[in-house]
């Protein structure tokens, strides 16, 4: 129900746009069509049918349908884990020593098992089975299927945006960074002291909280500049710059 329903079946006509600010983790199945997507540092990525996409909370996504497109959006509230026995931390620790993951957006191919899962999910939804408890059970099944039928290396790349030795902390940061203005406010959300927060943040993300916030802000402004009809003055106000010139300096930097 509502704007951020747990399950959304979305059909977009050719030439239509999708623009989302995500408040939850999303897994997206592309059933039909293709679109050009901008997300984070990814620019003009062509996404075709038969793909699975993963977005952490706090993401900004903009896409244009190049032909009639049919997608399914599954929103995951809370911490993502493959099953009660295998957490994302386990995938992180397994691959951290064995492979180097490129900082790229990785998509999975929909295999035969996932195709059957998706078909049944759509069928039940269209027949009126829209119980939230049923959906939660189906999401557990989805993660079981991912664990069983995809290599750990692929899962590592797919879930990379939320992978660390402390995925709970990372998820908390992605969920809340757009609601704060500085590191101090982000530390308050985490219930750490400011000094303890900075140490934990660097341990989890491998960079400082201030630098990470700066990069997140830059990505949002980049999308506003390339895909929004806002004026530069409106952007400066929206993103808390004291003037247009300070926004200009930030963009040049």
XYZ file of C-alpha atoms in Angstrom:
253
model
C 0.000 0.000 0.000
C 1.074 3.548 -0.634
C 4.114 5.150 -2.190
C 6.647 2.758 -0.650
C 4.698 -0.502 -0.894
C 6.608 -3.693 -0.158
C 5.814 -5.000 -3.644
C 5.261 -2.800 -6.684
C 4.576 -4.007 -10.213
C 5.470 -1.088 -12.470
C 4.873 -0.644 -16.193
C 6.457 2.337 -17.943
C 5.703 3.275 -21.552
C 8.484 4.016 -24.021
C 9.860 7.505 -23.372
C 8.596 7.510 -19.781
C 10.766 8.349 -16.800
C 11.373 6.784 -13.411
C 12.855 8.994 -10.704
C 13.104 7.735 -7.154
C 14.586 8.711 -3.816
C 14.768 5.389 -2.019
C 13.945 5.103 1.679
C 14.403 1.343 1.909
C 16.604 -1.320 0.341
C 15.221 -2.279 -3.075
C 15.645 -5.339 -5.281
C 14.362 -4.756 -8.803
C 13.526 -7.397 -11.412
C 13.443 -6.240 -15.041
C 10.800 -8.419 -16.690
C 10.484 -6.725 -20.063
C 11.989 -3.826 -22.031
C 15.069 -1.766 -21.341
C 15.979 1.628 -19.913
C 18.915 4.002 -19.479
C 19.759 4.551 -15.809
C 21.755 7.071 -13.787
C 22.592 6.086 -10.223
C 25.440 7.272 -8.003
C 28.563 7.343 -10.157
C 26.860 5.246 -12.827
C 25.914 7.349 -15.865
C 23.784 6.237 -18.836
C 23.890 2.548 -17.971
C 21.710 0.476 -20.314
C 19.658 -2.089 -18.410
C 17.816 -4.790 -20.360
C 15.235 -7.405 -19.436
C 16.298 -10.473 -17.478
C 18.345 -8.492 -14.938
C 18.178 -8.108 -11.148
C 19.269 -4.797 -9.582
C 20.082 -3.918 -5.973
C 19.898 -0.453 -4.370
C 20.679 0.514 -0.763
C 18.420 2.943 1.125
C 19.145 6.596 0.458
C 19.829 6.025 -3.251
C 18.679 8.410 -5.967
C 17.768 6.681 -9.228
C 16.784 8.243 -12.543
C 15.896 6.202 -15.627
C 14.341 6.654 -19.058
C 12.480 3.784 -20.736
C 13.816 3.138 -24.242
C 10.864 0.818 -24.937
C 7.799 -0.345 -23.015
C 9.243 -1.610 -19.736
C 7.872 -3.896 -17.022
C 9.669 -4.108 -13.681
C 8.969 -5.491 -10.221
C 10.219 -3.591 -7.173
C 10.667 -5.446 -3.869
C 11.345 -3.214 -0.868
C 13.197 -4.753 2.059
C 12.730 -3.108 5.436
C 15.410 -3.732 8.030
C 18.662 -5.639 7.691
C 19.305 -7.722 4.589
C 20.612 -11.249 5.129
C 20.612 -14.328 2.940
C 19.124 -16.542 5.632
C 19.238 -17.079 9.393
C 22.614 -18.800 8.979
C 24.314 -16.569 6.398
C 24.528 -12.802 6.886
C 26.043 -10.227 4.549
C 28.952 -10.033 6.984
C 29.630 -13.707 6.198
C 29.733 -12.985 2.457
C 32.021 -10.035 3.151
C 34.450 -12.060 5.267
C 34.441 -14.925 2.757
C 35.360 -12.765 -0.227
C 37.437 -10.085 1.453
C 40.495 -12.333 1.392
C 39.803 -14.216 -1.827
C 38.881 -11.616 -4.466
C 39.028 -7.938 -5.210
C 35.650 -6.412 -6.027
C 35.551 -3.520 -8.447
C 33.576 -0.474 -7.426
C 30.966 -0.988 -10.137
C 27.235 -1.539 -10.296
C 26.744 -5.291 -10.594
C 23.536 -6.889 -11.885
C 22.497 -10.531 -11.666
C 20.938 -12.455 -14.512
C 17.483 -13.892 -13.796
C 18.032 -17.657 -13.921
C 15.374 -20.377 -14.314
C 14.766 -20.647 -10.539
C 14.230 -16.894 -10.120
C 12.030 -16.775 -13.211
C 9.670 -19.350 -11.673
C 9.734 -17.456 -8.368
C 8.837 -14.163 -10.085
C 6.068 -15.685 -12.220
C 4.374 -17.154 -9.146
C 4.768 -13.900 -7.196
C 3.069 -11.950 -9.987
C 0.314 -14.544 -10.350
C -0.536 -14.475 -6.631
C -0.469 -10.669 -6.548
C -2.800 -10.386 -9.544
C -5.187 -12.839 -7.880
C -5.376 -10.601 -4.815
C -2.954 -12.307 -2.442
C -1.361 -9.152 -1.054
C -0.716 -10.089 2.572
C 2.394 -8.459 4.031
C 3.255 -11.617 5.982
C 3.108 -13.671 2.789
C 5.400 -11.164 1.110
C 7.918 -11.316 3.979
C 7.962 -15.111 3.619
C 8.535 -14.805 -0.136
C 11.457 -12.461 0.448
C 13.050 -15.072 2.716
C 12.557 -17.577 -0.087
C 14.192 -15.155 -2.539
C 17.313 -14.895 -0.394
C 17.442 -18.692 -0.035
C 17.347 -18.967 -3.837
C 20.093 -16.374 -4.237
C 22.262 -18.210 -1.761
C 21.610 -21.612 -3.359
C 21.860 -20.785 -7.062
C 24.397 -17.953 -7.393
C 28.158 -18.068 -6.700
C 29.365 -16.213 -3.608
C 31.566 -14.003 -5.793
C 28.506 -12.800 -7.719
C 26.562 -12.199 -4.515
C 29.532 -10.260 -3.127
C 29.485 -7.933 -6.151
C 25.676 -7.659 -6.180
C 25.362 -6.725 -2.497
C 28.561 -4.623 -2.496
C 26.803 -1.330 -1.551
C 25.818 -2.808 1.835
C 28.766 -5.125 2.468
C 31.084 -4.634 5.415
C 32.011 -6.390 8.636
C 29.112 -4.444 10.198
C 26.225 -4.271 7.715
C 23.846 -3.056 10.438
C 25.891 0.108 10.930
C 26.266 0.599 7.175
C 22.526 0.195 6.613
C 21.854 2.767 9.350
C 24.111 5.291 7.606
C 22.499 4.809 4.192
C 19.029 5.084 5.711
C 19.703 8.357 7.554
C 22.386 10.362 5.751
C 19.865 12.397 3.751
C 18.164 13.562 6.939
C 21.280 15.163 8.463
C 23.436 18.166 7.627
C 26.766 17.173 9.141
C 28.835 14.459 10.812
C 27.701 15.468 14.294
C 24.029 14.882 13.438
C 24.881 11.551 11.794
C 26.767 10.506 14.940
C 23.686 11.335 17.044
C 21.590 9.006 14.891
C 24.064 6.166 15.512
C 24.020 6.716 19.314
C 27.848 6.764 19.327
C 29.921 9.551 20.822
C 31.317 11.733 18.042
C 34.856 10.362 18.471
C 33.624 6.761 18.698
C 31.427 7.306 15.671
C 34.310 8.569 13.555
C 36.417 5.508 14.430
C 33.565 3.102 13.708
C 32.682 4.863 10.456
C 36.246 4.677 9.156
C 36.431 1.013 10.143
C 33.242 0.166 8.239
C 33.531 2.456 5.180
C 37.291 2.850 4.882
C 37.024 6.642 4.719
C 36.020 9.527 6.956
C 32.362 10.333 7.576
C 32.851 13.889 6.306
C 34.371 12.699 3.022
C 31.648 10.064 2.573
C 28.889 12.629 3.178
C 30.578 14.930 0.687
C 30.539 12.214 -2.002
C 26.876 11.374 -1.320
C 25.977 15.048 -1.608
C 27.956 15.336 -4.836
C 26.035 12.417 -6.359
C 22.682 14.009 -5.474
C 23.717 17.363 -6.946
C 25.066 15.660 -10.070
C 21.678 14.068 -10.694
C 19.907 17.367 -10.013
C 22.112 19.134 -12.556
C 21.688 16.491 -15.263
C 18.063 15.504 -14.792
C 16.199 18.216 -12.876
C 14.450 21.382 -13.988
C 15.416 23.208 -10.779
C 17.311 26.455 -11.150
C 20.833 26.729 -9.710
C 19.439 29.002 -6.988
C 16.839 26.377 -6.042
C 19.551 23.718 -5.889
C 21.701 25.881 -3.642
C 18.768 26.307 -1.254
C 17.771 22.629 -1.347
C 21.269 21.369 -0.560
C 22.026 23.960 2.138
C 24.612 26.097 0.359
C 24.951 29.652 1.565
C 25.002 31.007 -1.993
C 25.066 30.035 -5.652
C 28.797 30.752 -5.743
C 29.476 28.258 -2.930
C 27.503 25.613 -4.865
C 29.548 26.441 -7.949
C 32.783 26.062 -5.997
C 31.611 22.702 -4.622
C 30.771 21.426 -8.130
C 34.109 22.573 -9.545
C 35.906 20.858 -6.666
